mmCIF file of C-alpha atoms in Angstrom:
data_model
loop_
_atom_site.group_PDB
_atom_site.id
_atom_site.type_symbol
_atom_site.label_atom_id
_atom_site.label_comp_id
_atom_site.label_asym_id
_atom_site.label_seq_id
_atom_site.Cartn_x
_atom_site.Cartn_y
_atom_site.Cartn_z
ATOM 1 C CA MET A 8 21.074 -53.240 -35.665
ATOM 2 C CA THR A 9 17.598 -54.021 -34.445
ATOM 3 C CA LEU A 10 14.620 -51.773 -33.948
ATOM 4 C CA TRP A 11 15.578 -51.234 -30.288
ATOM 5 C CA ASP A 12 19.091 -49.895 -31.062
ATOM 6 C CA GLY A 13 20.902 -53.189 -30.904
ATOM 7 C CA SER A 14 19.233 -54.560 -27.746
ATOM 8 C CA PHE A 15 16.727 -57.362 -27.549
ATOM 9 C CA PRO A 16 13.252 -56.204 -26.490
ATOM 10 C CA PHE A 17 12.521 -58.972 -23.975
ATOM 11 C CA TYR A 18 15.712 -58.754 -21.930
ATOM 12 C CA PRO A 19 16.297 -56.241 -19.117
ATOM 13 C CA ASN A 20 18.595 -53.394 -19.974
ATOM 14 C CA THR A 21 21.125 -51.785 -17.683
ATOM 15 C CA ASN A 22 19.748 -49.326 -15.172
ATOM 16 C CA ALA A 23 20.008 -45.741 -16.317
ATOM 17 C CA CYS A 24 21.367 -43.130 -13.926
ATOM 18 C CA PHE A 25 20.143 -39.584 -13.591
ATOM 19 C CA PRO A 26 22.768 -36.963 -14.443
ATOM 20 C CA PHE A 27 22.151 -35.237 -11.072
ATOM 21 C CA ASP A 28 21.538 -36.134 -7.457
ATOM 22 C CA THR A 29 17.756 -36.515 -7.148
ATOM 23 C CA THR A 30 17.687 -36.559 -3.324
ATOM 24 C CA GLN A 31 19.612 -33.324 -3.064
ATOM 25 C CA THR A 32 17.376 -31.787 -5.716
ATOM 26 C CA VAL A 33 14.254 -32.702 -3.742
ATOM 27 C CA ILE A 34 15.621 -31.036 -0.585
ATOM 28 C CA ILE A 35 16.553 -27.878 -2.489
ATOM 29 C CA SER A 36 13.091 -27.799 -4.101
ATOM 30 C CA VAL A 37 11.400 -28.040 -0.687
ATOM 31 C CA VAL A 38 13.581 -25.232 0.677
ATOM 32 C CA PHE A 39 12.798 -22.952 -2.260
ATOM 33 C CA SER A 40 9.088 -23.749 -1.913
ATOM 34 C CA ALA A 41 9.214 -22.687 1.748
ATOM 35 C CA LEU A 42 11.100 -19.533 0.726
ATOM 36 C CA ALA A 43 8.431 -18.694 -1.841
ATOM 37 C CA THR A 44 5.772 -19.183 0.835
ATOM 38 C CA PHE A 45 7.588 -16.756 3.150
ATOM 39 C CA ILE A 46 7.753 -14.161 0.388
ATOM 40 C CA ILE A 47 4.037 -14.527 -0.358
ATOM 41 C CA ILE A 48 2.913 -14.008 3.235
ATOM 42 C CA LEU A 49 5.489 -11.265 3.910
ATOM 43 C CA PRO A 50 3.149 -8.340 3.016
ATOM 44 C CA GLY A 51 0.729 -9.504 5.732
ATOM 45 C CA ILE A 52 3.225 -8.710 8.500
ATOM 46 C CA ARG A 53 2.976 -5.186 9.842
ATOM 47 C CA GLY A 54 5.644 -2.704 10.783
ATOM 48 C CA ARG A 55 9.359 -3.137 11.171
ATOM 49 C CA GLY A 56 8.942 -6.746 12.334
ATOM 50 C CA ARG A 57 8.543 -7.719 8.680
ATOM 51 C CA PHE A 58 12.267 -7.423 7.944
ATOM 52 C CA PHE A 59 13.351 -9.333 11.045
ATOM 53 C CA TRP A 60 10.798 -12.073 10.374
ATOM 54 C CA PHE A 61 12.040 -12.505 6.803
ATOM 55 C CA LEU A 62 15.684 -12.474 7.933
ATOM 56 C CA ARG A 63 15.013 -15.192 10.533
ATOM 57 C CA GLY A 64 13.242 -17.304 7.938
ATOM 58 C CA ILE A 65 16.066 -17.009 5.391
ATOM 59 C CA THR A 66 18.746 -17.822 7.974
ATOM 60 C CA GLY A 67 16.856 -20.809 9.364
ATOM 61 C CA LEU A 68 16.202 -22.244 5.900
ATOM 62 C CA PHE A 69 19.845 -21.840 4.868
ATOM 63 C CA ILE A 70 21.218 -23.549 7.967
ATOM 64 C CA GLY A 71 18.649 -26.333 7.765
ATOM 65 C CA ALA A 72 19.278 -26.954 4.068
ATOM 66 C CA VAL A 73 23.061 -27.170 4.497
ATOM 67 C CA VAL A 74 22.874 -29.529 7.476
ATOM 68 C CA LEU A 75 20.115 -31.631 5.915
ATOM 69 C CA ILE A 76 21.939 -32.126 2.619
ATOM 70 C CA PHE A 77 25.199 -33.127 4.299
ATOM 71 C CA THR A 78 23.604 -35.464 6.866
ATOM 72 C CA VAL A 79 20.494 -37.055 5.442
ATOM 73 C CA THR A 80 21.668 -37.596 1.866
ATOM 74 C CA GLN A 81 25.433 -38.022 2.348
ATOM 75 C CA PHE A 82 25.669 -37.956 -1.450
ATOM 76 C CA THR A 83 27.980 -34.960 -1.519
ATOM 77 C CA ARG A 84 31.358 -36.251 -2.608
ATOM 78 C CA ASP A 85 33.317 -33.015 -2.782
ATOM 79 C CA TRP A 86 34.773 -32.676 0.711
ATOM 80 C CA GLU A 87 38.154 -33.077 -1.009
ATOM 81 C CA ASN A 88 38.810 -32.620 -4.716
ATOM 82 C CA GLY A 89 41.792 -33.141 -6.959
ATOM 83 C CA TRP A 90 42.427 -33.071 -10.719
ATOM 84 C CA VAL A 91 45.389 -33.823 -12.917
ATOM 85 C CA THR A 92 45.920 -33.998 -16.675
ATOM 86 C CA ALA A 93 48.355 -36.670 -17.783
ATOM 87 C CA ASN A 94 49.387 -39.058 -20.538
ATOM 88 C CA THR A 95 48.829 -42.538 -19.155
ATOM 89 C CA THR A 96 48.133 -46.105 -20.194
ATOM 90 C CA TYR A 97 44.483 -46.841 -20.754
ATOM 91 C CA LYS A 98 44.185 -50.600 -20.165
ATOM 92 C CA SER A 99 46.306 -53.256 -18.537
ATOM 93 C CA PHE A 100 48.547 -55.335 -20.809
ATOM 94 C CA SER A 101 48.332 -52.627 -23.464
ATOM 95 C CA HIS A 102 50.836 -49.997 -24.564
ATOM 96 C CA ALA A 103 48.165 -47.594 -25.819
ATOM 97 C CA MET A 104 48.538 -44.131 -24.288
ATOM 98 C CA VAL A 105 45.745 -41.639 -23.809
ATOM 99 C CA ASN A 106 45.575 -38.044 -22.677
ATOM 100 C CA ALA A 107 42.940 -37.659 -19.992
ATOM 101 C CA ASP A 108 41.809 -35.691 -16.964
ATOM 102 C CA ILE A 109 41.835 -37.814 -13.790
ATOM 103 C CA GLY A 110 39.756 -36.577 -10.876
ATOM 104 C CA LEU A 111 39.524 -37.720 -7.246
ATOM 105 C CA HIS A 112 36.527 -36.708 -5.114
ATOM 106 C CA ILE A 113 36.521 -37.789 -1.462
ATOM 107 C CA GLY A 114 33.268 -37.844 0.504
ATOM 108 C CA LEU A 115 32.045 -39.092 3.855
ATOM 109 C CA ALA A 116 30.908 -42.458 2.501
ATOM 110 C CA GLY A 117 33.505 -43.174 -0.185
ATOM 111 C CA VAL A 118 35.451 -41.844 -3.144
ATOM 112 C CA ASN A 119 34.539 -40.981 -6.716
ATOM 113 C CA ILE A 120 37.189 -41.365 -9.400
ATOM 114 C CA THR A 121 36.577 -39.781 -12.789
ATOM 115 C CA LEU A 122 38.398 -40.250 -16.082
ATOM 116 C CA MET A 123 37.666 -37.931 -19.002
ATOM 117 C CA GLY A 124 39.603 -38.179 -22.234
ATOM 118 C CA ASN A 125 41.054 -35.210 -24.138
ATOM 119 C CA PRO A 126 39.338 -35.666 -26.574
ATOM 120 C CA VAL A 127 36.659 -38.040 -25.327
ATOM 121 C CA ASN A 128 36.983 -40.450 -28.278
ATOM 122 C CA GLN A 129 40.403 -42.102 -28.272
ATOM 123 C CA VAL A 130 41.750 -45.563 -29.147
ATOM 124 C CA ASN A 131 38.353 -46.376 -30.720
ATOM 125 C CA GLU A 132 36.572 -45.912 -27.371
ATOM 126 C CA THR A 133 34.638 -43.246 -25.493
ATOM 127 C CA ILE A 134 36.692 -42.353 -22.420
ATOM 128 C CA SER A 135 34.203 -41.016 -19.905
ATOM 129 C CA TYR A 136 34.102 -42.779 -16.527
ATOM 130 C CA ASN A 137 32.822 -41.919 -13.069
ATOM 131 C CA GLU A 138 33.236 -44.776 -10.569
ATOM 132 C CA HIS A 139 32.214 -44.765 -6.904
ATOM 133 C CA PHE A 140 33.908 -46.915 -4.250
ATOM 134 C CA ALA A 141 32.108 -46.907 -0.891
ATOM 135 C CA TRP A 142 33.786 -47.365 2.489
ATOM 136 C CA SER A 143 30.829 -46.845 4.855
ATOM 137 C CA PHE A 144 30.203 -49.455 7.560
ATOM 138 C CA ASP A 145 27.549 -51.210 5.462
ATOM 139 C CA ALA A 146 29.832 -51.430 2.383
ATOM 140 C CA ASP A 147 32.985 -53.350 1.511
ATOM 141 C CA TYR A 148 35.533 -51.163 -0.232
ATOM 142 C CA ASP A 149 37.852 -54.012 -1.155
ATOM 143 C CA HIS A 150 34.935 -55.919 -2.678
ATOM 144 C CA SER A 151 34.042 -52.900 -4.811
ATOM 145 C CA TYR A 152 37.658 -52.675 -5.926
ATOM 146 C CA SER A 153 37.663 -56.376 -6.842
ATOM 147 C CA GLU A 154 34.516 -55.877 -8.904
ATOM 148 C CA GLY A 155 36.258 -53.049 -10.718
ATOM 149 C CA LEU A 156 39.120 -55.386 -11.559
ATOM 150 C CA GLU A 157 36.682 -57.981 -12.895
ATOM 151 C CA LYS A 158 34.882 -55.405 -15.048
ATOM 152 C CA GLY A 159 38.180 -54.282 -16.513
ATOM 153 C CA LEU A 160 38.055 -50.643 -15.559
ATOM 154 C CA PRO A 161 40.753 -48.372 -16.991
ATOM 155 C CA SER A 162 44.150 -48.515 -15.345
ATOM 156 C CA PRO A 163 44.136 -44.902 -14.010
ATOM 157 C CA ILE A 164 40.900 -45.539 -12.055
ATOM 158 C CA LEU A 165 42.165 -48.802 -10.569
ATOM 159 C CA TYR A 166 45.501 -47.201 -9.711
ATOM 160 C CA VAL A 167 43.868 -44.399 -7.718
ATOM 161 C CA ALA A 168 41.317 -46.717 -6.084
ATOM 162 C CA GLU A 169 44.081 -49.068 -4.967
ATOM 163 C CA LYS A 170 45.577 -46.310 -2.796
ATOM 164 C CA PHE A 171 42.518 -46.467 -0.501
ATOM 165 C CA THR A 172 42.236 -50.240 -0.063
ATOM 166 C CA MET A 173 42.894 -51.903 3.278
ATOM 167 C CA GLN A 174 45.874 -53.813 1.853
ATOM 168 C CA SER A 175 47.491 -50.667 0.499
ATOM 169 C CA PRO A 176 50.772 -49.637 2.184
ATOM 170 C CA CYS A 177 49.434 -46.066 2.290
ATOM 171 C CA GLY A 178 47.250 -46.999 5.267
ATOM 172 C CA VAL A 179 44.658 -44.245 4.776
ATOM 173 C CA HIS A 180 41.574 -46.466 4.495
ATOM 174 C CA ASN A 181 40.775 -46.661 8.197
ATOM 175 C CA GLN A 182 41.501 -42.967 8.784
ATOM 176 C CA TYR A 183 39.113 -41.800 6.074
ATOM 177 C CA ARG A 184 36.503 -44.393 6.922
ATOM 178 C CA LEU A 185 36.391 -43.553 10.643
ATOM 179 C CA SER A 186 36.610 -39.803 10.117
ATOM 180 C CA GLY A 187 33.760 -39.936 7.611
ATOM 181 C CA HIS A 188 31.646 -42.000 10.009
ATOM 182 C CA TYR A 189 32.169 -39.667 12.982
ATOM 183 C CA ALA A 190 31.736 -36.555 10.825
ATOM 184 C CA SER A 191 28.407 -37.908 9.592
ATOM 185 C CA LEU A 192 27.341 -38.691 13.177
ATOM 186 C CA THR A 193 28.158 -35.201 14.443
ATOM 187 C CA LEU A 194 26.323 -33.641 11.500
ATOM 188 C CA TRP A 195 23.243 -35.698 12.379
ATOM 189 C CA MET A 196 23.460 -34.350 15.923
ATOM 190 C CA ALA A 197 23.840 -30.828 14.539
ATOM 191 C CA PHE A 198 20.638 -31.324 12.554
ATOM 192 C CA CYS A 199 18.790 -32.338 15.738
ATOM 193 C CA THR A 200 20.101 -29.357 17.729
ATOM 194 C CA TRP A 201 19.119 -27.025 14.884
ATOM 195 C CA LEU A 202 15.552 -28.360 15.072
ATOM 196 C CA LEU A 203 15.568 -27.779 18.836
ATOM 197 C CA SER A 204 16.765 -24.198 18.351
ATOM 198 C CA ILE A 205 13.926 -23.502 15.901
ATOM 199 C CA LEU A 206 11.448 -24.951 18.404
ATOM 200 C CA LEU A 207 12.821 -22.898 21.303
ATOM 201 C CA PHE A 208 12.809 -19.670 19.289
ATOM 202 C CA SER A 209 9.179 -20.216 18.322
ATOM 203 C CA MET A 210 7.966 -20.875 21.910
ATOM 204 C CA PRO A 211 9.730 -18.340 22.584
ATOM 205 C CA ILE A 212 12.607 -19.305 24.887
ATOM 206 C CA LEU A 213 15.299 -17.130 23.335
ATOM 207 C CA LEU A 214 18.224 -17.800 25.665
ATOM 208 C CA TYR A 215 18.089 -21.579 25.331
ATOM 209 C CA GLY A 216 17.558 -21.210 21.602
ATOM 210 C CA GLY A 217 20.872 -19.359 21.495
ATOM 211 C CA TYR A 218 22.491 -22.170 23.457
ATOM 212 C CA MET A 219 21.199 -24.693 20.918
ATOM 213 C CA LEU A 220 22.658 -22.613 18.087
ATOM 214 C CA LEU A 221 26.024 -22.629 19.842
ATOM 215 C CA LEU A 222 25.814 -26.408 20.193
ATOM 216 C CA THR A 223 24.930 -26.712 16.494
ATOM 217 C CA ALA A 224 27.994 -24.659 15.577
ATOM 218 C CA ALA A 225 30.239 -26.741 17.849
ATOM 219 C CA LEU A 226 29.026 -30.011 16.303
ATOM 220 C CA MET A 227 29.541 -28.769 12.749
ATOM 221 C CA LEU A 228 33.041 -27.555 13.526
ATOM 222 C CA PHE A 229 33.872 -30.858 15.233
ATOM 223 C CA SER A 230 32.824 -32.720 12.079
ATOM 224 C CA LEU A 231 35.341 -30.661 10.117
ATOM 225 C CA LEU A 232 37.973 -31.418 12.725
ATOM 226 C CA PHE A 233 37.545 -35.156 12.075
ATOM 227 C CA LEU A 234 38.074 -34.605 8.353
ATOM 228 C CA PHE A 235 41.072 -32.369 9.032
ATOM 229 C CA THR A 236 42.820 -35.081 11.045
ATOM 230 C CA ALA A 237 42.242 -37.638 8.277
ATOM 231 C CA ARG A 238 43.564 -35.353 5.545
ATOM 232 C CA ASN A 239 46.731 -34.547 7.440
ATOM 233 C CA THR A 240 47.794 -38.183 7.766
ATOM 234 C CA PRO A 241 50.794 -39.160 5.586
ATOM 235 C CA LYS A 242 49.633 -40.175 2.105
ATOM 236 C CA CYS A 243 51.253 -42.075 -0.696
ATOM 237 C CA PRO A 244 51.892 -39.906 -3.767
ATOM 238 C CA ILE A 245 49.553 -40.488 -6.712
ATOM 239 C CA GLN A 246 51.842 -40.088 -9.686
ATOM 240 C CA PHE A 247 51.040 -40.213 -13.409
ATOM 241 C CA GLY A 248 54.479 -39.800 -14.869
ATOM 242 C CA PRO A 249 55.729 -36.318 -13.959
ATOM 243 C CA ALA A 250 52.227 -35.165 -12.949
ATOM 244 C CA SER A 251 50.968 -35.629 -9.395
ATOM 245 C CA LEU A 252 47.353 -35.806 -8.224
ATOM 246 C CA LYS A 253 46.810 -33.694 -5.097
ATOM 247 C CA THR A 254 43.585 -32.886 -3.290
ATOM 248 C CA VAL A 255 42.298 -29.718 -1.667
ATOM 249 C CA TYR A 256 39.234 -28.994 0.454
ATOM 250 C CA GLY A 257 36.076 -28.893 -1.617
ATOM 251 C CA ARG A 258 32.808 -26.995 -1.652
ATOM 252 C CA SER A 259 31.132 -29.099 1.052
ATOM 253 C CA PHE A 260 33.948 -28.429 3.523
ATOM 254 C CA TRP A 261 33.924 -24.664 3.062
ATOM 255 C CA LEU A 262 30.127 -24.430 3.063
ATOM 256 C CA THR A 263 29.936 -26.406 6.308
ATOM 257 C CA LEU A 264 32.624 -24.178 7.835
ATOM 258 C CA ALA A 265 30.740 -21.020 6.844
ATOM 259 C CA THR A 266 27.470 -22.390 8.234
ATOM 260 C CA GLY A 267 29.126 -23.396 11.504
ATOM 261 C CA LEU A 268 30.636 -19.937 11.936
ATOM 262 C CA LEU A 269 27.262 -18.370 11.134
ATOM 263 C CA CYS A 270 25.579 -20.469 13.842
ATOM 264 C CA LEU A 271 28.350 -19.471 16.249
ATOM 265 C CA LEU A 272 27.864 -15.752 15.598
ATOM 266 C CA LEU A 273 24.071 -15.978 15.824
ATOM 267 C CA GLY A 274 24.183 -17.970 19.063
ATOM 268 C CA LEU A 275 26.628 -15.558 20.674
ATOM 269 C CA GLY A 276 24.560 -12.613 19.461
ATOM 270 C CA VAL A 277 21.383 -13.988 21.037
ATOM 271 C CA ILE A 278 23.126 -14.668 24.370
ATOM 272 C CA VAL A 279 24.830 -11.256 24.493
ATOM 273 C CA LEU A 280 21.664 -9.352 23.596
ATOM 274 C CA ASN A 281 19.670 -11.326 26.137
ATOM 275 C CA SER A 282 22.148 -10.272 28.848
ATOM 276 C CA LEU A 283 22.796 -6.649 27.859
ATOM 277 C CA GLN A 284 19.806 -5.425 25.860
ATOM 278 C CA PRO A 285 16.877 -7.841 26.128
ATOM 279 C CA GLU A 286 14.443 -5.281 24.700
ATOM 280 C CA LYS A 287 16.300 -5.206 21.374
ATOM 281 C CA LEU A 288 16.321 -9.004 21.298
ATOM 282 C CA LYS A 289 12.552 -9.005 21.799
ATOM 283 C CA LEU A 290 12.271 -6.495 18.970
ATOM 284 C CA VAL A 291 14.166 -8.826 16.632
ATOM 285 C CA PHE A 292 11.788 -11.687 17.484
ATOM 286 C CA ASN A 293 8.676 -9.442 17.304
ATOM 287 C CA LEU A 294 8.078 -9.660 21.054
ATOM 288 C CA ASP A 295 8.347 -5.940 21.850
ATOM 289 C CA ASP A 296 4.713 -5.218 22.799
ATOM 290 C CA ARG A 297 5.396 -2.427 25.255
ATOM 291 C CA GLU A 298 3.755 0.163 23.003
ATOM 292 C CA GLY A 299 0.597 -1.914 22.724
ATOM 293 C CA LYS A 300 0.477 -2.413 26.479
ATOM 294 C CA GLY A 301 1.054 1.326 27.039
ATOM 295 C CA GLU A 302 -1.757 2.279 24.690
ATOM 296 C CA ALA A 303 -4.096 -0.235 26.324
ATOM 297 C CA ALA A 304 -3.257 1.096 29.810
ATOM 298 C CA GLU A 305 -3.748 4.674 28.671
ATOM 299 C CA GLY A 306 -7.117 3.833 27.170
ATOM 300 C CA TRP A 307 -8.162 2.094 30.380
ATOM 301 C CA GLU A 308 -7.194 5.124 32.431
ATOM 302 C CA LYS A 309 -9.119 7.441 30.136
ATOM 303 C CA SER A 310 -12.202 5.251 30.320
ATOM 304 C CA SER A 311 -12.065 5.097 34.126
ATOM 305 C CA LEU A 312 -11.580 8.831 34.691
ATOM 306 C CA PRO A 313 -14.471 11.334 34.284
ATOM 307 C CA ALA A 314 -14.505 13.131 30.987
ATOM 308 C CA ASP A 315 -15.195 16.578 32.473
ATOM 309 C CA ALA A 316 -15.196 17.974 35.974
ATOM 310 C CA SER A 317 -18.366 20.023 35.418
ATOM 311 C CA THR A 318 -20.181 17.014 34.055
ATOM 312 C CA SER A 319 -19.202 14.937 37.061
ATOM 313 C CA GLU A 320 -20.527 17.620 39.389
ATOM 314 C CA GLN A 321 -23.821 17.746 37.557
ATOM 315 C CA ASP A 322 -24.210 14.002 37.707
ATOM 316 C CA MET A 323 -23.941 13.984 41.502
ATOM 317 C CA LEU A 324 -27.043 12.927 43.407
ATOM 318 C CA MET A 325 -28.770 16.087 44.658
ATOM 319 C CA VAL A 326 -31.563 15.809 47.261
ATOM 320 C CA PRO A 327 -34.080 18.722 47.415
ATOM 321 C CA MET A 328 -34.608 20.444 50.707
ATOM 322 C CA SER A 329 -38.369 19.818 50.634
ATOM 323 C CA GLU A 330 -37.843 16.115 50.681
ATOM 324 C CA LEU A 331 -35.751 16.167 53.800
ATOM 325 C CA CYS A 332 -37.338 14.462 56.766
ATOM 326 C CA GLU A 333 -38.132 16.479 59.841
ATOM 327 C CA VAL A 334 -36.373 15.358 62.919
ATOM 328 C CA THR A 335 -38.010 16.112 66.294
ATOM 329 C CA THR A 336 -36.117 16.075 69.453
ATOM 330 C CA THR A 337 -37.538 15.536 72.911
ATOM 331 C CA LYS A 338 -36.055 16.898 75.982
ATOM 332 C CA LEU A 339 -35.221 14.425 78.648
#
């Protein structure tokens, strides 16, 4: 073994991967920085408007973070998840059996297939794999699968990946590919309508801001509808002996559903309050300045009226009798 752990110093090494999603981490860091800024400036807001201002900030940041992570990054691969533990062959043309956990994670842009041995070290190898096969419009899924065959990936990973190829008799490739594309498109539109709602609320045009929130909710729910139709298409069973690998909705699906329902409730609340009790809606958005206007009007009236009746009588212009001009009359 050499000084550089068995690798030559003048040849490029394989690219190392971070153990977490850096893009998603950056977005979360920005959101928490904005939240910390809101908390710092919160004591400078007077009265009961402080709570409503903080609540609006928290809600807006949460909705924006969820939509931004699922649209801009598209690195979330847990819209559908499935795990199974099975005894299976490890490599092709080999009778060696291993006990491993096989995981399937379906996202908008592709699938992730994981293989983790129990224990990790078996058959003189470290069994720990996480392979991604993309099916977005700028990627070739079948080409990625062919590269996996050339690299000699373990048989369980290739078996699961084969179910989603275009040549597979399962026929789920086009359904998942199109549903992921349209779900991503509708989420992008939801991000734009959320920005418009924030702009309208800050102007403030409250009614149209509520309409934009309703449109954001509708777009997010439509994106889930696309994924629902793809998941309910007939699938080929993924069997590992007696064990079967089945998928369920993952964290991204349920978080998007909760955010869409939240936008729906907030949009309906703004529209209903604007129609029935607009004064309370103005109070929520710190626009209830009736008390300030009343105090200003009262002060103006006090300044325009005389302070005391006796004082006003004394300040009247009095002309002495001695200074009156004599008026003579002539008889015609």
